Tab-separated table of C-alpha atoms and ligand atoms in Angstrom:
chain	number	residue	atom	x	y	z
A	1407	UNK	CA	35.488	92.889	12.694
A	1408	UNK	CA	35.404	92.105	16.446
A	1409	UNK	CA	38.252	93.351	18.282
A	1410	UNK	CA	39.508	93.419	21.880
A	1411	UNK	CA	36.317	95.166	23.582
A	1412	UNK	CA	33.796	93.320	21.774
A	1413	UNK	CA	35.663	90.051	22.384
A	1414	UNK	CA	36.144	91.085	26.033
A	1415	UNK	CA	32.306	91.740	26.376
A	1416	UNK	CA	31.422	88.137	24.169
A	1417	UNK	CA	34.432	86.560	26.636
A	1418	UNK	CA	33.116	88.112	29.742
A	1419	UNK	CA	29.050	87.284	29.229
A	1420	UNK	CA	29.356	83.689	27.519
A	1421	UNK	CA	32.008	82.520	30.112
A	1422	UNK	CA	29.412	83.410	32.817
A	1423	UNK	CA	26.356	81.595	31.587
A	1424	UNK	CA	28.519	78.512	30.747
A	1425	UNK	CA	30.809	78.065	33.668
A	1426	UNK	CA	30.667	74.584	35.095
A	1427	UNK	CA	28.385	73.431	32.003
A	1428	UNK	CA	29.852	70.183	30.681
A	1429	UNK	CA	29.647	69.610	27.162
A	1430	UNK	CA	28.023	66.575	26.046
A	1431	UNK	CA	29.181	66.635	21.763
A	1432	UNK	CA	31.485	68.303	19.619
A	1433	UNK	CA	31.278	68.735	15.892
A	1434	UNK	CA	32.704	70.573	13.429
A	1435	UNK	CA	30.679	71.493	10.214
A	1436	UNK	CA	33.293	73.899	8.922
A	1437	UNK	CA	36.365	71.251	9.099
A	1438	UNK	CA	38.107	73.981	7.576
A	1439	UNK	CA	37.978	75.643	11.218
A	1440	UNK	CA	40.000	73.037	12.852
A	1441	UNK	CA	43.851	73.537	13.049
A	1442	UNK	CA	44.685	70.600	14.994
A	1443	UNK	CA	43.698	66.981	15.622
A	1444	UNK	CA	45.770	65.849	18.848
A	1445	UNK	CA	44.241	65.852	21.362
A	1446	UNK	CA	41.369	65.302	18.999
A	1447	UNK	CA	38.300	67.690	19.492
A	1448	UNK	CA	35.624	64.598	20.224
A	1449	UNK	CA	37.706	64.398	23.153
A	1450	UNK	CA	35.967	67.090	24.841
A	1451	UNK	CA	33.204	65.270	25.512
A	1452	UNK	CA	32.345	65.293	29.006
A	1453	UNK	CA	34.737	67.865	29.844
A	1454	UNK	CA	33.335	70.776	31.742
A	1455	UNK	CA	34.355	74.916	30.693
A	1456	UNK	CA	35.966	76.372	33.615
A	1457	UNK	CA	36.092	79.836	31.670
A	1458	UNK	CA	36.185	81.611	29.198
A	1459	UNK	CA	39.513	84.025	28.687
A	1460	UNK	CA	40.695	86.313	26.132
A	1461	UNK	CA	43.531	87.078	24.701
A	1462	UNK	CA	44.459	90.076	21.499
A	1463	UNK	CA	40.945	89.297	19.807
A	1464	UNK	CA	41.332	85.957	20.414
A	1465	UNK	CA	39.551	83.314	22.974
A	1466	UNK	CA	40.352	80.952	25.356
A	1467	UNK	CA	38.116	78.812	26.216
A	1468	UNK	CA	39.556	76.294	29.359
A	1469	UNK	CA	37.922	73.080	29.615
A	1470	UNK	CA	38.642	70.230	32.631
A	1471	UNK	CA	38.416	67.097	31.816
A	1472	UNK	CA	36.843	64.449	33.493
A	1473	UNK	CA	38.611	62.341	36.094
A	1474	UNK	CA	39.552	62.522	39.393
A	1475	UNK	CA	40.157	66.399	40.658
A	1476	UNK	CA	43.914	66.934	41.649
A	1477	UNK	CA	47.356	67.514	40.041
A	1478	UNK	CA	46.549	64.715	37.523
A	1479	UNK	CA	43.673	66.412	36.323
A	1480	UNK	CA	44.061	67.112	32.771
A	1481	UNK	CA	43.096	70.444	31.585
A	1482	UNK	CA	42.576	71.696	28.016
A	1483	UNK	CA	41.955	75.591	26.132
A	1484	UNK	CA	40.436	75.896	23.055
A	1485	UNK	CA	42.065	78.578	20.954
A	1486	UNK	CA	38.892	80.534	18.968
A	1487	UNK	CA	40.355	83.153	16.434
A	1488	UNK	CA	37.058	84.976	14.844
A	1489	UNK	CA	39.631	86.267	11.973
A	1490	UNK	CA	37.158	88.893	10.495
A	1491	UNK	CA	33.634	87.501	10.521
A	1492	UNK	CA	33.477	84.981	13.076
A	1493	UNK	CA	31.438	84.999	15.755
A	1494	UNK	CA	31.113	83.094	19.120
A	1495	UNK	CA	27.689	82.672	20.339
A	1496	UNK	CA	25.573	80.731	23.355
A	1497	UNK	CA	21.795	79.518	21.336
A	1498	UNK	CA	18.831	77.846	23.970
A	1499	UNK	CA	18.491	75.617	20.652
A	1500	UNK	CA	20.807	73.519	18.985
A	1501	UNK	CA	21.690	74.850	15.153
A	1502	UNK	CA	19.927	73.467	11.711
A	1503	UNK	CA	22.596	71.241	10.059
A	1504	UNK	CA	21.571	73.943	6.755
A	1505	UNK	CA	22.848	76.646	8.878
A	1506	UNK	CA	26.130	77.100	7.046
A	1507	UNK	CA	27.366	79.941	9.156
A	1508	UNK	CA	28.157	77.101	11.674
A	1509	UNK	CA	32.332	76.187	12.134
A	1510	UNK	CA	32.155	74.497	15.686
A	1511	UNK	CA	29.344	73.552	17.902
A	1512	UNK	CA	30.000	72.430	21.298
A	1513	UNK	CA	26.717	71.435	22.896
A	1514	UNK	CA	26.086	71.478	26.600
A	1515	UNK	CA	24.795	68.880	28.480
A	1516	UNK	CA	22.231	70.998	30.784
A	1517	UNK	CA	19.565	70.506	28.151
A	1518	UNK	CA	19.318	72.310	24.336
A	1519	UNK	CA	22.342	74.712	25.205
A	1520	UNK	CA	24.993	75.269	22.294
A	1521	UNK	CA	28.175	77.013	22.214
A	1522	UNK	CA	28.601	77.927	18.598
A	1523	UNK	CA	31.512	79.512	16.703
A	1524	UNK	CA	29.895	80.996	13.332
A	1525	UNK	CA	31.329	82.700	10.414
A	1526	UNK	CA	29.366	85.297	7.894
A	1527	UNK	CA	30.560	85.948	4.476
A	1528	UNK	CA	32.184	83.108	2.011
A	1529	UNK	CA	35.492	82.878	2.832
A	1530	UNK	CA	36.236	80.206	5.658
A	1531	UNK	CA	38.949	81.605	7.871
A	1532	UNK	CA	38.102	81.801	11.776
A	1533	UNK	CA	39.582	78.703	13.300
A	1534	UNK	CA	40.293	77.013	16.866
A	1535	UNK	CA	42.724	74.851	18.219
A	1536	UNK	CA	42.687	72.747	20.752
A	1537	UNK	CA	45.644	71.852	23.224
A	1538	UNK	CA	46.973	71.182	26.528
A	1539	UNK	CA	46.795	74.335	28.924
A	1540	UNK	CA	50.626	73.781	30.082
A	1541	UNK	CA	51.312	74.193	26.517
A	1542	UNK	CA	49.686	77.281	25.578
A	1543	UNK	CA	52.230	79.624	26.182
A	1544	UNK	CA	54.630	78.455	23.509
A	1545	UNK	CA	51.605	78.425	21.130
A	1546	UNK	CA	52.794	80.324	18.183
A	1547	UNK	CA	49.717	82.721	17.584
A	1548	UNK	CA	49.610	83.607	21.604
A	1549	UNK	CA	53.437	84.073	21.669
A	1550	UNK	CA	53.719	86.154	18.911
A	1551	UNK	CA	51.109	88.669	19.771
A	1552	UNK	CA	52.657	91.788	21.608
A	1553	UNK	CA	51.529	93.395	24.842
A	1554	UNK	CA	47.687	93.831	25.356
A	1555	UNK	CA	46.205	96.880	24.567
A	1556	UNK	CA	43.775	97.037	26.870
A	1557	UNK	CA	43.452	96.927	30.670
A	1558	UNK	CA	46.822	96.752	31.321
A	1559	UNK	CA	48.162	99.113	28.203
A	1560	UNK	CA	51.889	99.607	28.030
A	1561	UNK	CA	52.878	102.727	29.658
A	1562	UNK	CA	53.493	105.461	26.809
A	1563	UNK	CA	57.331	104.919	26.816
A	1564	UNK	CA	56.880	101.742	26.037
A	1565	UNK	CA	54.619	102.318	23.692
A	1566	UNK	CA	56.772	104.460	21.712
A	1567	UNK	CA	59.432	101.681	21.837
A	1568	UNK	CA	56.886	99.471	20.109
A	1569	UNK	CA	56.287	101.722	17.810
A	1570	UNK	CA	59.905	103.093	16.858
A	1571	UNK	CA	59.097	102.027	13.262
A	1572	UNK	CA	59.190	103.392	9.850
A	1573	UNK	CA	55.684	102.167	9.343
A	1574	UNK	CA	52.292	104.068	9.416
A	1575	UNK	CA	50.861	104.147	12.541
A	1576	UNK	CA	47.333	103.180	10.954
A	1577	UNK	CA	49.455	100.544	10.393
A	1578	UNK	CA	51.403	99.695	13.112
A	1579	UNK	CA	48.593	99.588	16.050
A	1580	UNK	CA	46.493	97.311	13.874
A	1581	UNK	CA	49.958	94.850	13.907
A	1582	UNK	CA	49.320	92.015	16.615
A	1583	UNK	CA	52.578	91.762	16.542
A	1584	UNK	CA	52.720	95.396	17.900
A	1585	UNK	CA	49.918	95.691	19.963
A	1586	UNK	CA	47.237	92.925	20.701
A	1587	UNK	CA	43.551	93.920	19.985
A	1588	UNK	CA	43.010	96.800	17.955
A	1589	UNK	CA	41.513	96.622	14.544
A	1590	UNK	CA	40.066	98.635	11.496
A	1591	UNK	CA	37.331	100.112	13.307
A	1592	UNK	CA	38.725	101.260	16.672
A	1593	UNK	CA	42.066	102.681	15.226
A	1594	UNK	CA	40.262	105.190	13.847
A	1595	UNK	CA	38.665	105.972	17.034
A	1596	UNK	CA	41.861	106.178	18.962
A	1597	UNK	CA	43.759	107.844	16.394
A	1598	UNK	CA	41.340	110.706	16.305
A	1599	UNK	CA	41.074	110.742	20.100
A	1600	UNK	CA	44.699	111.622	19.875
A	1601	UNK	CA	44.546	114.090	17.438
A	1602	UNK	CA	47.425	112.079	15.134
A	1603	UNK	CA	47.190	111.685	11.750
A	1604	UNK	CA	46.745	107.895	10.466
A	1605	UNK	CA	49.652	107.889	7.858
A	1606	UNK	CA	52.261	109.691	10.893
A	1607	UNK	CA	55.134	107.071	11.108
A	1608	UNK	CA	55.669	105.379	14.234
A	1609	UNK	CA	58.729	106.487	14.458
A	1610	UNK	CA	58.349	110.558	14.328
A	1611	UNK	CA	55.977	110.086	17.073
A	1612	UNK	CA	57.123	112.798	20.001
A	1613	UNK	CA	56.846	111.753	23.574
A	1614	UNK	CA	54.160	114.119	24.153
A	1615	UNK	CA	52.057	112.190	21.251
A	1616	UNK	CA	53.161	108.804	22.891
A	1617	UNK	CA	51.058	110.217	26.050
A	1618	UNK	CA	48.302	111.186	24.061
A	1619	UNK	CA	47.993	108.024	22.271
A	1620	UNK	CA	48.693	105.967	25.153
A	1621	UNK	CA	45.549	107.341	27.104
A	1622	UNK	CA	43.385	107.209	23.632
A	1623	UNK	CA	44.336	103.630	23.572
A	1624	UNK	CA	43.063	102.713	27.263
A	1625	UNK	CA	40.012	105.364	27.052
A	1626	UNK	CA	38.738	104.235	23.944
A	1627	UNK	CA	39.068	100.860	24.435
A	1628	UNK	CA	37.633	100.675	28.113
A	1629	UNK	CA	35.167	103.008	27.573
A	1630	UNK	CA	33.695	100.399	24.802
A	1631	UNK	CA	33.783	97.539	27.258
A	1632	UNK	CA	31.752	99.671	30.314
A	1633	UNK	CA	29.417	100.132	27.062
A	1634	UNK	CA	29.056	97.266	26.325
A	1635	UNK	CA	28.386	96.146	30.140
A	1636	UNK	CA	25.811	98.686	30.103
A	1637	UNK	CA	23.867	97.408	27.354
A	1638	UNK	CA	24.509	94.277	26.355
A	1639	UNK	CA	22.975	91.165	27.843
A	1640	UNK	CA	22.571	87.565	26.079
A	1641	UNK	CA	21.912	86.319	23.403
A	1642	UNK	CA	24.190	88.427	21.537
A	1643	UNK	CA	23.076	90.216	18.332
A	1644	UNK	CA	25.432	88.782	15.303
A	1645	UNK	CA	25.595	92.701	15.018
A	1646	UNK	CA	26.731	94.412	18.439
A	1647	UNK	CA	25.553	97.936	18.489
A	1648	UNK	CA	29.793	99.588	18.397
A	1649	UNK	CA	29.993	103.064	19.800
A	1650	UNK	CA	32.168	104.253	17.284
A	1651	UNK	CA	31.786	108.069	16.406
A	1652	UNK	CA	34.692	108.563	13.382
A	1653	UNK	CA	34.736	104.812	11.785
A	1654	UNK	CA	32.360	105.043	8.762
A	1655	UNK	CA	30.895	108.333	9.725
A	1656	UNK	CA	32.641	110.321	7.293
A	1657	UNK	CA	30.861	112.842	5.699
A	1658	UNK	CA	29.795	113.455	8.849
A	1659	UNK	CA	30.609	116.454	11.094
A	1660	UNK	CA	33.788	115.691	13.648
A	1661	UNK	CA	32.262	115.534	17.338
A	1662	UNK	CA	34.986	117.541	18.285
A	1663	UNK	CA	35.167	120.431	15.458
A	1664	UNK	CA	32.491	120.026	13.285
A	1665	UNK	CA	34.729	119.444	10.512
A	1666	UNK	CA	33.350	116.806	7.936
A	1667	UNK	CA	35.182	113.557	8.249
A	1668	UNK	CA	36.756	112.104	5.336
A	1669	UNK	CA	37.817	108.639	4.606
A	1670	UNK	CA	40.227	106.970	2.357
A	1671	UNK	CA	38.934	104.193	0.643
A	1672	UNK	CA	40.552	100.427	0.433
A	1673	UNK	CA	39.792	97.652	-1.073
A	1674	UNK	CA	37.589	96.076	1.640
A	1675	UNK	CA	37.524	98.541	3.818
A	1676	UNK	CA	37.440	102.153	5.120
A	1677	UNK	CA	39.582	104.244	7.005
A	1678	UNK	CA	38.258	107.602	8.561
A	1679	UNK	CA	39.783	110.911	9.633
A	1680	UNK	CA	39.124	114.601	10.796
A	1681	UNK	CA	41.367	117.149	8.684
A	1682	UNK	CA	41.212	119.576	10.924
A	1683	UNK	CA	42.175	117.542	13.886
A	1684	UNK	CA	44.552	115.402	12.526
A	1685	UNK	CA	46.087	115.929	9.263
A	1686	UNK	CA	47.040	119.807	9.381
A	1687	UNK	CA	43.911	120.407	7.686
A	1688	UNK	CA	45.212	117.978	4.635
A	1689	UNK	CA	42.395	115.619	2.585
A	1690	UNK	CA	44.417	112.279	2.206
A	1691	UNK	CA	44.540	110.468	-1.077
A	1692	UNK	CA	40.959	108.559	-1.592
A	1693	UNK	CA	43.381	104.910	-2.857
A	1694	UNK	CA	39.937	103.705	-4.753
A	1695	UNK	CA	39.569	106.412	-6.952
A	1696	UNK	CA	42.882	106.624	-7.323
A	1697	UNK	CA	43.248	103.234	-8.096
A	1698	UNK	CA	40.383	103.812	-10.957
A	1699	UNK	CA	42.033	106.765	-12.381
A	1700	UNK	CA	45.200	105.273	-13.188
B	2150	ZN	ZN1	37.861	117.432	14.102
C-alpha cells in the first residue's frame, strides 16, 4: 500500500532523525527479507546512515562504513522494497523477539534507537538488499523502473510516449516499468483528477488528455507529500492518515459532481471511479460479482 508520497514522507522524516547515527547490530528475523548475502548484512555494524533516499516506492538507505574518510572510504545502500504491507519505522525501544511483524532491525548505537522494516499480513514479501553504492545503478529492480513520477514528472509528451500502449491505463501508470511510484490507491486519485476513464487505453490517449494527466500526476502526488509535511511528525502511525477523496469512497458523492462513485471490485482490491466524470456516464463491470455469476 505505500506508494511514492508516503514513502517520500517515511524517506524524508526517518532519514532526518537518523543521520549520522551509527548502527551498532543487524538482524534479520524475517530471513525471508534478505535477497543477498555479499557484502553480508552483519557487516553493517559500525557503519553510520548518511541518508535516507527514495526511489519508485522503494528506499535507499546509504550507509558509510567505518575507516578512514577519503576516496577509500567504502560506502554501502540498503535497498528496502515495502512490496504491499511493509513498513519502515524508527521505535525509542528495541522490538519483542514475539513481534513477528519484524523483517530487519538495524539498531542504533545512540542508546535504545531501532530502525525497523515490518511487514503486516501473512505473506512474507518486502525485502532489502544490500550492496556497494557504485553498483547500484546496474541493480536490476532500480534499472528497470521508468522515470519518477513525482517531483520531476515527465513532461506530458513524454508521458504519452510511455504510455503509447494497448494496455489500460489503470494499468499502465501502476507499471514500474512505466512510471515509478504510483499504486492502487493514488491512480484512482489521479485518474479522476483528469477526468479519464480507468479502462481508456494508453494508447487512444489525445495530447490534450496527456496534459491533463500529466498535471494530475504531479498535483496529486505533491499535494500528498506537503500533506503529509503538514501533519505528520514521528513515530509514524503503521496507518498514515492518506488524503485520498475517490479510493474506497465509492458510494460516496464525487467532490466534483456529486455523482455517487462506483467501484469495480478485484480480488484483493478496489478500484474507484466517477461515471459522470469519467466514463461517459457508463457503470463499469463490478469483476466480483461477475466472477460469482458465472
Ligand atoms: Zn464526478
Amino acid at each position: 500500500m505505500p506508494e511514492l508520497p508516503e514513502v517520500e514522507i517515511t524517506a524524508r522524516l526517518i532519514g532526518a532523525a537518523t543521520a549520522g547515527a551509527v548502527i551498532e547490530s543487524v538482524l534479520a528475523p524475517g530471513l525471508n527479507a534478505l535477497k543477498t548475502f555479499d557484502p553480508p548484512l552483519h557487516s553493517l555494524a559500525g557503519a553510520t546512515i548518511a541518508g535516507i533516499r527514495r526511489r519508485g516506492k522503494l528506499f535507499l538507505i546509504d550507509l558509510d562504513m567505518p575507516g578512514p574518510a577519503g576516496p577509500g572510504m567504502q560506502q554501502h545502500t540498503l535497498l528496502v522494497h515495502l512490496m504491499s504491507a511493509g513498513r519502515l519505522q524508527l521505535f525509542d525501544k528495541r522490538a519483542s523477539l514475539r513481534d513477528r511483524t519484524s523483517r530487519v532491525l538495524l539498531r542504533l548505537a545512540d542508546g535504545e534507537r531501532e530502525l525497523r522494516l515490518r511487514e503486516f499480513g501473512t505473506k512474507q514479501r518486502a525485502w532489502v538488499k544490500l550492496m556497494r553504492r557504485e553498483s547500484v545503478g546496474d541493480e536490476e529492480t532500480l534499472s528497470a523502473l521508468g522515470p519518477e513520477a513525482w517531483p520531476q514528472t515527465p513532461d506530458a509528451e513524454r508521458l504519452r510516449a510511455r504510455l503509447e500502449q494497448p494496455r489500460p491505463l489503470y494499468t499502465l501508470l501502476r507499471d514500474q516499468h512505466v512510471i515509478a511510484g504510483i499504486g492502487r490507491s493514488w491512480v484512482d486519485e489521479i485518474l479522476h483528477s483528469a477526468k479519464l476513464s480507468p479502462f481508456k487505453r494508453g494508447a487512444d490517449l489525445s495530447s490534450g488528455e496527456a496534459v491533463a494527466l500529466r498535471d494530475a500526476i504531479h498535483d496529486r502526488l505533491g499535494g500528498a507529500v506537503e500533506h503529509y509535511e503538514q501533519i505528520l511528525a514521528l513515530p509514524i502511525p503503521d496507518k498514515l492518515p492518506l488524503p485520498l477523496t475517490v479510493h474506497r469512497h465509492n458510494g460516496e458523492p464525487c467532490p466534483r459532481c456529486g455523482t455517487t462513485l462506483e467501484a469495480v471490485f478485484y480480488e484483493d482490491y478496489v478500484m474507484c471511479y466517477c461515471p459522470f466524470c469519467q466514463t461517459d456516464g457508463k457503470v463499469l463491470k463490478d469483476r466480483r460479482l461477475s466472477r460469482l455469476l458465472k
